[in-house]
Short mmCIF file of C-alpha atoms in Angstrom, two decimals:
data_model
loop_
_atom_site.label_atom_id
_atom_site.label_comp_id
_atom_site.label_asym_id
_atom_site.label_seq_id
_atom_site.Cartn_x
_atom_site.Cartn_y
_atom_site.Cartn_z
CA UNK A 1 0.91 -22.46 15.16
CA UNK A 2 1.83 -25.69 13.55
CA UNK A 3 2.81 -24.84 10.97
CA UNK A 4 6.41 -26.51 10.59
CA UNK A 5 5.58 -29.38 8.28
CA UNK A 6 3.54 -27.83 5.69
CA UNK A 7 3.58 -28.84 2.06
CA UNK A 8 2.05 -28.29 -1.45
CA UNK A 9 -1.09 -29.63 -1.61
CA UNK A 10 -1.57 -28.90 2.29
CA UNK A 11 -5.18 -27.60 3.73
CA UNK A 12 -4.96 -24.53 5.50
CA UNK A 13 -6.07 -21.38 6.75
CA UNK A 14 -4.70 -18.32 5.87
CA UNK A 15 -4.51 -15.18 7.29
CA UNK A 16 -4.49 -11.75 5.13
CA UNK A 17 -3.78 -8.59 7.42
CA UNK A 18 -6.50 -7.71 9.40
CA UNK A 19 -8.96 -9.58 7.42
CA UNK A 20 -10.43 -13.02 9.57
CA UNK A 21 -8.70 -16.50 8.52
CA UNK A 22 -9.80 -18.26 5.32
CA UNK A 23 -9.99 -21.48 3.77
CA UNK A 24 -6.80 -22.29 1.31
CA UNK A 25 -4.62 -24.79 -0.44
CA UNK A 26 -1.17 -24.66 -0.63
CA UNK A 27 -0.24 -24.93 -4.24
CA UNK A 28 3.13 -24.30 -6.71
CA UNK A 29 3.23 -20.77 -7.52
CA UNK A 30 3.66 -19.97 -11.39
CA UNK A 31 7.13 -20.66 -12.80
CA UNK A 32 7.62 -17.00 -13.00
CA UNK A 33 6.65 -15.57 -9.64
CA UNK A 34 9.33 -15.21 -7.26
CA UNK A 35 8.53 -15.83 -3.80
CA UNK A 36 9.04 -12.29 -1.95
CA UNK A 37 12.73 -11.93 -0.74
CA UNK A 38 13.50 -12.70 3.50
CA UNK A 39 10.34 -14.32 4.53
CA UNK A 40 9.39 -18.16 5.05
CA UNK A 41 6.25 -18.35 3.12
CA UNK A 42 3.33 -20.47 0.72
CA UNK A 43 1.67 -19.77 -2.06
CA UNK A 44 -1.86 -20.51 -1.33
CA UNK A 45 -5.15 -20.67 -3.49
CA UNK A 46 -8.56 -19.97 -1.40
CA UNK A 47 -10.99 -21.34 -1.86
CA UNK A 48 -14.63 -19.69 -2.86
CA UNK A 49 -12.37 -16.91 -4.34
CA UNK A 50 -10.31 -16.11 -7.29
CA UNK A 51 -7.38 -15.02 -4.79
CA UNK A 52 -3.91 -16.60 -4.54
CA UNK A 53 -1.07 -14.95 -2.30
CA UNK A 54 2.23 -15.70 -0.81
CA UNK A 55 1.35 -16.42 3.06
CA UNK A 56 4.07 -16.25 5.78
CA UNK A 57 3.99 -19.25 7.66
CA UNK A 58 3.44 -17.85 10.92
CA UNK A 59 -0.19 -16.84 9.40
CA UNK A 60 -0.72 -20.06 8.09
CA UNK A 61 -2.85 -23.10 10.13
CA UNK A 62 -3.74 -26.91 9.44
CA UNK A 63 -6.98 -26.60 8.01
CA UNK A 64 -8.92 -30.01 10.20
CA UNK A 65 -7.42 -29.61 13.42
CA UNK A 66 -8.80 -25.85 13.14
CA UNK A 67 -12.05 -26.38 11.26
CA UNK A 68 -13.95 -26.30 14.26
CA UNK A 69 -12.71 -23.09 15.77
CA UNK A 70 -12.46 -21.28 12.56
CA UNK A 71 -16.40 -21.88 11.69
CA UNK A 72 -17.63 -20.66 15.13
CA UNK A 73 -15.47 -17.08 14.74
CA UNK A 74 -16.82 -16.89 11.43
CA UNK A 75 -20.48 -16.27 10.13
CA UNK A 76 -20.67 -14.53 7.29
CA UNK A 77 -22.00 -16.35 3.72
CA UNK A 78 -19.13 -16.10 1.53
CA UNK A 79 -17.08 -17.46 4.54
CA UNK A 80 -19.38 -20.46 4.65
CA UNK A 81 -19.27 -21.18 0.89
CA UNK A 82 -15.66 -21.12 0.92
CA UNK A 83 -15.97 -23.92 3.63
CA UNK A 84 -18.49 -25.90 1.45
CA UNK A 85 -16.19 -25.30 -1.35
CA UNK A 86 -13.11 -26.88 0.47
CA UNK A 87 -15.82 -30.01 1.92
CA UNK A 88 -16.64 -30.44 -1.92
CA UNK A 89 -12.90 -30.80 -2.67
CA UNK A 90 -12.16 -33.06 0.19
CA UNK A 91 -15.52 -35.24 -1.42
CA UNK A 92 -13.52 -35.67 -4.51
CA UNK A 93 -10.16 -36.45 -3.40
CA UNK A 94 -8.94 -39.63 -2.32
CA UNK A 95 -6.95 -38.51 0.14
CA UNK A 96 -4.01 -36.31 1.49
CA UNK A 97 -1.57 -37.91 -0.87
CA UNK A 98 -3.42 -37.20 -3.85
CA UNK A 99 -4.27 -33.18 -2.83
CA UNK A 100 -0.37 -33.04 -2.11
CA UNK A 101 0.18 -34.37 -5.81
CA UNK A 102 -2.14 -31.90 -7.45
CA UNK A 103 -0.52 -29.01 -7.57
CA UNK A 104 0.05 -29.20 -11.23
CA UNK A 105 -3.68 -29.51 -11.62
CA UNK A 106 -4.94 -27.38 -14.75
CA UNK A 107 -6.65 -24.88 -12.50
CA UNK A 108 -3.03 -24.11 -11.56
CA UNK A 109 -1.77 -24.05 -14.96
CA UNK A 110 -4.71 -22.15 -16.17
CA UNK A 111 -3.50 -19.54 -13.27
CA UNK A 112 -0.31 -19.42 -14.60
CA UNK A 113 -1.94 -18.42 -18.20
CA UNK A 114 -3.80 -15.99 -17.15
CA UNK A 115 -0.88 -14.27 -15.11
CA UNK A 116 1.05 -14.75 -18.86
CA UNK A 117 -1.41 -13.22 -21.10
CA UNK A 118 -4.44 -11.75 -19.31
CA UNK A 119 -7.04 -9.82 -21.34
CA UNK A 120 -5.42 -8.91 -24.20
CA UNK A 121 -2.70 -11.69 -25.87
CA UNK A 122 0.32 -9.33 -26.43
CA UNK A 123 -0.21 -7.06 -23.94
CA UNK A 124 2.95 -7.16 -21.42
CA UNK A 125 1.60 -8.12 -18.23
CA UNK A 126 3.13 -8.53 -15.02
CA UNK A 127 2.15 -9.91 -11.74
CA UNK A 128 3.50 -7.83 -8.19
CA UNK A 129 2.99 -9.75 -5.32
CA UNK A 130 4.23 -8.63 -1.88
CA UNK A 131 6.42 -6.30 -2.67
CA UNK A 132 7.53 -3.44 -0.86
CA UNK A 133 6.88 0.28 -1.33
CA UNK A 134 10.15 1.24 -3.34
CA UNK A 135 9.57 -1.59 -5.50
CA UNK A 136 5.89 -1.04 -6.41
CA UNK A 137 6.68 2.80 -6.65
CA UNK A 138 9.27 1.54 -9.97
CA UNK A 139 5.72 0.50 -11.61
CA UNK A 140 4.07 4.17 -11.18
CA UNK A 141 1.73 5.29 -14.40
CA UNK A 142 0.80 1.96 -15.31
CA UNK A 143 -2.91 0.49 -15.05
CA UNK A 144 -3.48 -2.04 -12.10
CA UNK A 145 -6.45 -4.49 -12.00
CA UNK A 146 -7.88 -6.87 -9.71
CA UNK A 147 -7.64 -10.69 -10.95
CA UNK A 148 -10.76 -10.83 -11.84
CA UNK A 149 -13.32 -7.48 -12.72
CA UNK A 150 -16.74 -7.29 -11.65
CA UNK A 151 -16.47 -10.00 -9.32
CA UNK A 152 -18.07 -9.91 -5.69
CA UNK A 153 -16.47 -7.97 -2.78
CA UNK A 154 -14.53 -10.42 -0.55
CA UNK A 155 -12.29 -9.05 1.95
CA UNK A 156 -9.25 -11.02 0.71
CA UNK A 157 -9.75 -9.71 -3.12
CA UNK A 158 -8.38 -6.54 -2.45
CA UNK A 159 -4.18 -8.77 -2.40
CA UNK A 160 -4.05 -9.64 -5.42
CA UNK A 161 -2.52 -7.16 -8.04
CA UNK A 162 -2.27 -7.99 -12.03
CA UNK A 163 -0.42 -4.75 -13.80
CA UNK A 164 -0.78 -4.19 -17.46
CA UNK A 165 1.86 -2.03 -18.55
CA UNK A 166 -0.40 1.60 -20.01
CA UNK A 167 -0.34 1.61 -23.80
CA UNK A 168 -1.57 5.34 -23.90
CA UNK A 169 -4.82 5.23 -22.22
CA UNK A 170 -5.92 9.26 -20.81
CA UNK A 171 -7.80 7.29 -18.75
CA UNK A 172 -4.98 5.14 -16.13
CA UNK A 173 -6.62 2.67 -13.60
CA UNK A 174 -4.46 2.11 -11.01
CA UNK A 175 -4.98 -0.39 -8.25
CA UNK A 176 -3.88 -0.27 -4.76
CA UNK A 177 -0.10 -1.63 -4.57
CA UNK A 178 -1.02 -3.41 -0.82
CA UNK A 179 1.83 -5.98 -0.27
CA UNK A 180 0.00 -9.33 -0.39
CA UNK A 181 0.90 -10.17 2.92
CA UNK A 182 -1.77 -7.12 3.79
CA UNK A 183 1.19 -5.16 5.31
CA UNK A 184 0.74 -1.17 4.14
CA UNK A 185 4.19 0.60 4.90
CA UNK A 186 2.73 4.35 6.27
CA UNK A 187 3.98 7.19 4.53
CA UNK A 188 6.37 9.28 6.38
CA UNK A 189 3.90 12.74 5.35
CA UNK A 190 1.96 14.05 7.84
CA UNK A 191 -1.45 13.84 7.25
CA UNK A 192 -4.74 15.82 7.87
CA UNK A 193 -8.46 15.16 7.24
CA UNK A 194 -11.42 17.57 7.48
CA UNK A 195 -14.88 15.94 7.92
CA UNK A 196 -15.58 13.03 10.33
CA UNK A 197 -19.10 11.92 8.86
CA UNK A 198 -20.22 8.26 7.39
CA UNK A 199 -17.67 8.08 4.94
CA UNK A 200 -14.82 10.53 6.66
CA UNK A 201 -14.92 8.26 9.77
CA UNK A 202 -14.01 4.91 8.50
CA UNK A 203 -11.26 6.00 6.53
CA UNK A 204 -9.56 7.97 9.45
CA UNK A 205 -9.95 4.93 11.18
CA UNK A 206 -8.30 2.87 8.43
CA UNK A 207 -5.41 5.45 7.92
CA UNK A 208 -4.58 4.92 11.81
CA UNK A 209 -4.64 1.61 12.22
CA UNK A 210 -1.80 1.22 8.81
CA UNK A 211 -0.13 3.83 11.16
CA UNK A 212 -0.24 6.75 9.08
CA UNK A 213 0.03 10.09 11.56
CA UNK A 214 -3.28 11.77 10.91
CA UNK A 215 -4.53 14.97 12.46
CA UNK A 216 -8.77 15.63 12.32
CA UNK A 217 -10.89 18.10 12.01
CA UNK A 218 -14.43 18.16 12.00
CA UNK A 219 -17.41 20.85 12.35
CA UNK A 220 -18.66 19.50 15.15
CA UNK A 221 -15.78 18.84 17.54
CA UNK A 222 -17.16 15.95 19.61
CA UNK A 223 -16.74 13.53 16.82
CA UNK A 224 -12.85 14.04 17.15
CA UNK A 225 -12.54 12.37 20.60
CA UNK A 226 -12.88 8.95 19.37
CA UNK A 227 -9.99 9.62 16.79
CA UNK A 228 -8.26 11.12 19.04
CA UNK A 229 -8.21 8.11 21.71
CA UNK A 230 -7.14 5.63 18.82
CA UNK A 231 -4.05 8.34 17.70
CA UNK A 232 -5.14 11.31 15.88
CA UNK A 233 -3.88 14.01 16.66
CA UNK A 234 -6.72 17.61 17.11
CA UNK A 235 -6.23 20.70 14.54
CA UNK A 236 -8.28 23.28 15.53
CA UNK A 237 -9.55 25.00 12.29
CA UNK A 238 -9.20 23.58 8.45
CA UNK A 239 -6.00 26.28 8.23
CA UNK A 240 -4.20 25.01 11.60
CA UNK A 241 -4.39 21.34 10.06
CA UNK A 242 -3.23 22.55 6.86
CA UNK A 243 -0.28 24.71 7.96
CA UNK A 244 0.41 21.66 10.40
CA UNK A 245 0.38 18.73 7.60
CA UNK A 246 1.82 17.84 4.33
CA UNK A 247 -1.45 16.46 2.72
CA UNK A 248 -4.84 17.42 4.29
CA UNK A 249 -8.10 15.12 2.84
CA UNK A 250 -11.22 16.89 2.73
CA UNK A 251 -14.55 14.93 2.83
CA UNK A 252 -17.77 17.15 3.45
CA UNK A 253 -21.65 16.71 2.45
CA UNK A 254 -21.92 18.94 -0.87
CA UNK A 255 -20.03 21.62 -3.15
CA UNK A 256 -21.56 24.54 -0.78
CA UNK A 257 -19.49 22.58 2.36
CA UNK A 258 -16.60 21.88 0.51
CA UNK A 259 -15.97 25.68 -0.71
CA UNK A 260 -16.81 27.06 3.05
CA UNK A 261 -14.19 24.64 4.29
CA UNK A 262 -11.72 26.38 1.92
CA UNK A 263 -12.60 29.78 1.37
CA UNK A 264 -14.20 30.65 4.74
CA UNK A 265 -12.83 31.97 7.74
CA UNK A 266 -10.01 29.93 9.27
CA UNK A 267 -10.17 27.73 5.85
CA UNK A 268 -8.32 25.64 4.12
CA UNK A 269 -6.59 28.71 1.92
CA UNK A 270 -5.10 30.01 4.65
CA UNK A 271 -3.05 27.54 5.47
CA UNK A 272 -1.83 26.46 2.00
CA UNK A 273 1.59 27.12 1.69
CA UNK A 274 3.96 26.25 -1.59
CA UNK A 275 3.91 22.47 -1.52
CA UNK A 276 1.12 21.91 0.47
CA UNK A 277 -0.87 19.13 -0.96
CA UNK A 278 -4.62 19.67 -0.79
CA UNK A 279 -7.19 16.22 -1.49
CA UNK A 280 -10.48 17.12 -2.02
CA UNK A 281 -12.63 13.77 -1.54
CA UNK A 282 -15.95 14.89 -1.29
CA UNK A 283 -18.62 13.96 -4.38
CA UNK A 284 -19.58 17.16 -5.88
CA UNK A 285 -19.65 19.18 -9.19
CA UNK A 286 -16.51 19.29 -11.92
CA UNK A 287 -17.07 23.35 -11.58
CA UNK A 288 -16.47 23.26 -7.83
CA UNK A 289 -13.35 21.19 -8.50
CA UNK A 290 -12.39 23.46 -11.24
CA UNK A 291 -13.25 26.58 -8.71
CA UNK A 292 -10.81 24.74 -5.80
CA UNK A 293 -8.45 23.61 -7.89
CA UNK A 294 -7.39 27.38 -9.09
CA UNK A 295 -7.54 28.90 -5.93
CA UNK A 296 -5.03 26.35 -4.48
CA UNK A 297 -2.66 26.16 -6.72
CA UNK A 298 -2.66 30.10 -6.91
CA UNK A 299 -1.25 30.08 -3.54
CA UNK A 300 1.56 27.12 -4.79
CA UNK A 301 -0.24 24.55 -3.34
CA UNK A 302 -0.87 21.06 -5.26
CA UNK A 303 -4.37 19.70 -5.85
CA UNK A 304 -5.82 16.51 -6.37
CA UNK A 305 -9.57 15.34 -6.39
CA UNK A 306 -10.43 11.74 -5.56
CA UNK A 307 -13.85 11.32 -4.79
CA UNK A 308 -14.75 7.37 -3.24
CA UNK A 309 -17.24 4.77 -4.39
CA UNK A 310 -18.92 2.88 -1.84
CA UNK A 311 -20.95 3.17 1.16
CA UNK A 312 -20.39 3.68 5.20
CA UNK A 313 -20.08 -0.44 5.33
CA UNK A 314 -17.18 -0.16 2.48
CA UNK A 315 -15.07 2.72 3.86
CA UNK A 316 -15.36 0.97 7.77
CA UNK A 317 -13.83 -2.12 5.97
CA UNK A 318 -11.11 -0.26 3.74
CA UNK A 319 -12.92 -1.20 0.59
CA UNK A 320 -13.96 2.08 -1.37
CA UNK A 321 -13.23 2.42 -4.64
CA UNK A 322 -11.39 5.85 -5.31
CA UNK A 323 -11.18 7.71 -8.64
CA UNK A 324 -8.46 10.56 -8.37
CA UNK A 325 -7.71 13.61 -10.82
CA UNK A 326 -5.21 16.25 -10.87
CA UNK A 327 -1.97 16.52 -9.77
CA UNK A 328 -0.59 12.86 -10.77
CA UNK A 329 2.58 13.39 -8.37
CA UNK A 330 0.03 13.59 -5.75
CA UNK A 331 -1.70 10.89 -6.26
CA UNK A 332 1.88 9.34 -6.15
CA UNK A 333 2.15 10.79 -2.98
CA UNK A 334 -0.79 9.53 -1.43
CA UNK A 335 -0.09 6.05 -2.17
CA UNK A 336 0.19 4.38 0.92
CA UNK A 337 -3.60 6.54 2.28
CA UNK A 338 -5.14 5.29 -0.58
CA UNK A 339 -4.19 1.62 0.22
CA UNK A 340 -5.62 1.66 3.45
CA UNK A 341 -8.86 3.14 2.89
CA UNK A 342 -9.65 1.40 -0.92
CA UNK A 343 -9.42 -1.49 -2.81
CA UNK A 344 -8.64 -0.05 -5.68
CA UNK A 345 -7.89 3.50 -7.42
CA UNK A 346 -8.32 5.17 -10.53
CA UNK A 347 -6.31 8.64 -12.19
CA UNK A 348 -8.46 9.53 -14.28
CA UNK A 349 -6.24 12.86 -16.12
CA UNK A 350 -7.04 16.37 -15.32
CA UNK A 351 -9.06 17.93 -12.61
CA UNK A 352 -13.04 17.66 -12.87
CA UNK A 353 -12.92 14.33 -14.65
CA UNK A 354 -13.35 12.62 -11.20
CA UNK A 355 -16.22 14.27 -9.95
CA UNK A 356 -17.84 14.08 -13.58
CA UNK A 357 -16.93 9.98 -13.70
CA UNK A 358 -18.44 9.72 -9.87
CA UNK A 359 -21.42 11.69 -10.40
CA UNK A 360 -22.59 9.27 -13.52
CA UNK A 361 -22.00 5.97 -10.98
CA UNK A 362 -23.93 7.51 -8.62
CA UNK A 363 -26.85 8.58 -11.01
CA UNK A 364 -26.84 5.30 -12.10
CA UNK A 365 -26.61 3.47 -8.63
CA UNK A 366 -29.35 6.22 -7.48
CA UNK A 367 -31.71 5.35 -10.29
CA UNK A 368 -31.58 1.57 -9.45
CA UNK A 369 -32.15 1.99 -6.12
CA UNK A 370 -35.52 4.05 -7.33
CA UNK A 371 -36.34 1.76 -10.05
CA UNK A 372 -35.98 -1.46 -6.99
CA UNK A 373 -37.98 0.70 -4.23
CA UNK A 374 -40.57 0.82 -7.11
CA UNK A 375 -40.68 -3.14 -8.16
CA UNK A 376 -40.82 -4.07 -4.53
CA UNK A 377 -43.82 -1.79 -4.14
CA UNK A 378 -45.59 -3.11 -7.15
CA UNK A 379 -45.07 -6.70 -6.25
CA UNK A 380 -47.02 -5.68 -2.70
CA UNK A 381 -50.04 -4.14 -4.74
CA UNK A 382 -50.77 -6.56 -7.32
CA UNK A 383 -50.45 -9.43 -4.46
CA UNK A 384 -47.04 -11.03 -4.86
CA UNK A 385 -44.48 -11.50 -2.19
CA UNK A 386 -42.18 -9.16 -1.89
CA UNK A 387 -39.39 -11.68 -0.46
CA UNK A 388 -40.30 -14.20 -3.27
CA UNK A 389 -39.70 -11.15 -5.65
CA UNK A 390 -36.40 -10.36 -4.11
CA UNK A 391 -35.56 -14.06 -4.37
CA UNK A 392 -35.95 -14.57 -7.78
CA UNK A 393 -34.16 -11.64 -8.22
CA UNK A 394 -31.09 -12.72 -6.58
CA UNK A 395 -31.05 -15.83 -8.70
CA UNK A 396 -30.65 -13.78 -11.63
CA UNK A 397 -28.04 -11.89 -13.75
CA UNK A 398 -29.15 -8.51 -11.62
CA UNK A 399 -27.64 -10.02 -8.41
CA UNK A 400 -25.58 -8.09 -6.40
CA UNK A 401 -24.63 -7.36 -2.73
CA UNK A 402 -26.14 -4.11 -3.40
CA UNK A 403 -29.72 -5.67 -4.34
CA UNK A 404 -29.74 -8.50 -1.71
CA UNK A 405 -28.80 -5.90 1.06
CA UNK A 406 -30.58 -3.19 0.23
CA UNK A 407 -34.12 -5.00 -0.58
CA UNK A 408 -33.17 -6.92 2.75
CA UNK A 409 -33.45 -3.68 4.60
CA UNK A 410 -36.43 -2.76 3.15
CA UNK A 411 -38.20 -5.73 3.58
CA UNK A 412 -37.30 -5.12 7.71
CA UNK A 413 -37.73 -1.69 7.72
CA UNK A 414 -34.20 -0.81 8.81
CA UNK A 415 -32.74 2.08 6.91
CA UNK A 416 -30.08 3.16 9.19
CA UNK A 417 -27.98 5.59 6.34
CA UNK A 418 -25.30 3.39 4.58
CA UNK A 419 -25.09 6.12 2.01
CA UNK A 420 -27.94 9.32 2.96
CA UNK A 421 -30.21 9.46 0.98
CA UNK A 422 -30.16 13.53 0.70
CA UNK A 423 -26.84 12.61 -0.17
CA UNK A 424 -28.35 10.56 -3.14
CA UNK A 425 -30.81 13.33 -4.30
CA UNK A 426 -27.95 15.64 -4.75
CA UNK A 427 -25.77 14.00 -6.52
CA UNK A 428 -28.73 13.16 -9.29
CA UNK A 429 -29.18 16.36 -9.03
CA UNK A 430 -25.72 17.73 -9.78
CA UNK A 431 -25.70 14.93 -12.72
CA UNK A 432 -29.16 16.25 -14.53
CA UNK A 433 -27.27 19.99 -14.52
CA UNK A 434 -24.30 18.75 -15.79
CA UNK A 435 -25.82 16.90 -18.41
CA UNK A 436 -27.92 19.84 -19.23
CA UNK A 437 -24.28 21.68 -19.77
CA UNK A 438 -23.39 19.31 -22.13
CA UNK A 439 -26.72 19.33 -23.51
CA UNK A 440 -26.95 15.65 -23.05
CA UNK A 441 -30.99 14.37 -21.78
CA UNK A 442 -31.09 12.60 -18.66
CA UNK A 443 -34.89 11.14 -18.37
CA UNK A 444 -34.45 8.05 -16.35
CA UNK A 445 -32.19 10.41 -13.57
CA UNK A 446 -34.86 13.14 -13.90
CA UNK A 447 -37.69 10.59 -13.24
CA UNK A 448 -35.88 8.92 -10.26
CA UNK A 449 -34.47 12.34 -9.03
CA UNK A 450 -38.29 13.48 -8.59
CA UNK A 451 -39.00 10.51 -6.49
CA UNK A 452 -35.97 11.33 -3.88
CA UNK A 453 -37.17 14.77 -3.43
CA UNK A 454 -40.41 13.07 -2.69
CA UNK A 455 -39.01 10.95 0.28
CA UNK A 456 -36.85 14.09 1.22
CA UNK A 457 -40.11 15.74 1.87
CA UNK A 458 -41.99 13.16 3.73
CA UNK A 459 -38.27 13.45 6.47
CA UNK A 460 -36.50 10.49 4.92
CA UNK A 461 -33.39 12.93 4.28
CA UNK A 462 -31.08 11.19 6.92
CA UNK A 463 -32.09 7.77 6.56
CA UNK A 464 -30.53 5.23 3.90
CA UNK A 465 -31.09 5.86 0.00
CA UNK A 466 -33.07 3.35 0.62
CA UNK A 467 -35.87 5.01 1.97
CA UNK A 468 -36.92 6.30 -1.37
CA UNK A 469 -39.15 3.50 -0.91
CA UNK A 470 -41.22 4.90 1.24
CA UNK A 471 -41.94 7.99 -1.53
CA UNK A 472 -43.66 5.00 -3.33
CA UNK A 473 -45.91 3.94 0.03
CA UNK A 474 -47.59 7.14 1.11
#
């Protein structure tokens, strides 16, 4: 690459990882971020992003001279307005001289202030940029945010890590600590995971490729070979992978699945030994939690729960968003997994609070996807387009990925499961009962909960949540 005469105020593209190339600029890094210790690199801003990272040079490429080969690898729409974004710039600069001379700009300078006082003035805040494993594990127990909350997914926003020391909270968010440079350093535990279904298999995949040693497991054997041929290694029952690992992740369909896979035959209980670490990642009840929870740790083991947020799309891309509970040491411990299957994580105290905190996002995201399924199906009986609907939609402060994509598949009939939507359905379900245990009404998760078991019963169990549409069509 030529990359040897660089300078601030450059054009380039940058490379994060695994993630594709991306538009940048190479600017002056605030006065107080050191640039990471033995390696030649830039601090770049990219563009169409809020994301700025240290870039080792040997990642790094002349933006023109690879403009055109860049754009035909790349497709997707965020990529594209990041390359309008830089052809904008380029419009309003007078030329390379003046770019190389702007890297005091106030968009710098404002980056600088928010890396000195984000959120709340006062607040000690500091930013960790491609930094090593020993030196992120020194910032353990404090709360970790992405630069900038609620924004869009883009596959570059998961580098950039602002940590605001904990003041007290119960409640600790805690980011992923992935080195900038999108290197993950494996731990040295051997790990095992039970369950090889739409969420299981994209984060096996993502464990092996950061070169974590994983052994599998799954109910029905054949969907071990592929994991197997990239690395894994084969346990033959939950116990065998237990006995054989340090921390075994468990991610099954509901709280009947995950109890069989520890307190049936050849399960998970009897293989727990004293130290054993035991993560239970599936979305189900607090009670089951509670239930797993005891019998592990009766037998010495140690017990975390940490549930993930997202969809089949999110975990093959390492992008789920994890919300743990427990044991906090584990958690520690499981570090470097959680890095390469999530953006970000979440401890969240004692065990149940995870599973109570995922099943209100998912009664929520459930009840949305009703509530759209049932717009789009007006629009199409009072005589209004359904696209033009979806359109205006997206233009307003409801847009999301989830809405465009979603109503997208509708609209062409394509609802290959994402997320199942029996999957859905039960997790309203288990959020009505628990807040009928806390005597707390639930109407508009009732209402949309009726409508799922409605498309469960006309067979759309194994297609997308999506499908509750067609509840509203028959």
């Amino acid at each position: 690459m030529a990359t040897a005469h660089l300078r601030i105020g450059d054009l380039v593209w940058g490379k994060l990882g695994r993630y594709p190339p991306w538009p940048g600029k190479i600017v002056s890094p605030p006065k107080d971020l050191k640039k990471p210790r033995g390696k030649k690199c830039f601090f770049v801003k990219f563009f169409g992003t809020e994301d700025h990272a240290w870039i080792k040079v040997e990642q790094l490429k002349p933006y023109h001279p690879h403009k055109e080969e860049m754009i035909k690898i790349n497709k997707g729409k965020r990529f594209q307005q990041a390359v309008d974004a830089v052809e904008e710039f380029l419009k309003k600069a007078k030329g390379k001289d003046q770019a190389s001379h702007s890297s005091n700009s106030s968009e710098e300078k404002k980056l600088a202030a928010d890396v000195k006082g984000r959120k709340n003035p006062g607040r000690p805040v500091k930013l960790i940029i491609d930094e090593d494993e020993d030196d992120l594990n020194s910032h353990r127990g404090v709360c970790l945010q992405k630069d900038k909350p609620g924004s869009s997914l883009e596959p570059i926003s998961k580098r950039l890590k602002i940590i605001e020391e904990d003041t007290g909270s119960t409640s600790i968010q805690a980011a992923d600590s992935t080195a900038i440079n999108g290197s993950i350093i494996p731990t040295d535990k051997r790990i095992g995971f039970l369950g090889l279904g739409l969420m299981g298999s994209g984060i096996v995949s993502n464990l092996l490729k950061m070169g974590h040693v994983v052994t599998v497991w799954n109910r029905t054997a054949e969907k071990c070979d592929l994991f197997i041929q990239e690395g894994a290694r084969l346990g033959r029952t939950p116990a065998e992978v237990v006995s054989m690992c340090d921390i075994t992740f468990s991610c099954v369909s509901d709280p009947k699945a995950a109890r069989d896979l520890v307190l049936g035959p050849s399960g998970v209980l009897q293989g727990i030994r004293p130290g054993k670490c035991y993560v239970e990642m599936s979305t189900v009840d607090p009670e089951t939690i509670t239930e797993l929870a005891q019998v592990i740790t009766s037998r010495g083991g140690r017990f975390l729960e940490a549930p993930v947020s997202g969809s089949q799309q999110l975990s093959n891309d390492g992008m789920l968003v994890i919300l743990a509970a427990g044991d906090r040491t584990v958690y520690e411990d499981c570090s470097s997994c959680f890095q390469a299957m999530g953006k970000t994580s979440f401890f969240l105290g004692e065990a149940g609070n995870a599973a109570k905190m995922m099943l209100i996002l998912n009664m929520v995201q459930g009840s949305f996807m009703a509530t759209i399924a049932e717009g789009l199906t007006l629009a199409q009986a009072t005589g209004q387009s359904q696209q033009t609907f979806l359109d205006i939609l997206c233009q307003g402060q409801m847009a999301s990925t989830f809405l465009d994509q979603k109503c997208q598949n509708i609209l062409q009939g394509n609802f290959k499961p994402d997320y199942y939507l029996k999957h859905i359905q039960k997790d309203l379900r288990l959020a009505i009962a628990m807040g009928d245990s806390v005597n707390h009404p639930t109407p508009m998760a009732a209402a949309a909960n009726e409508v799922y078991k409605r498309a469960k019963a006309l067979d759309q169990s194994d297609n997308d949540m999506s499908a509750v549409y067609r509840a509203y069509i028959h």
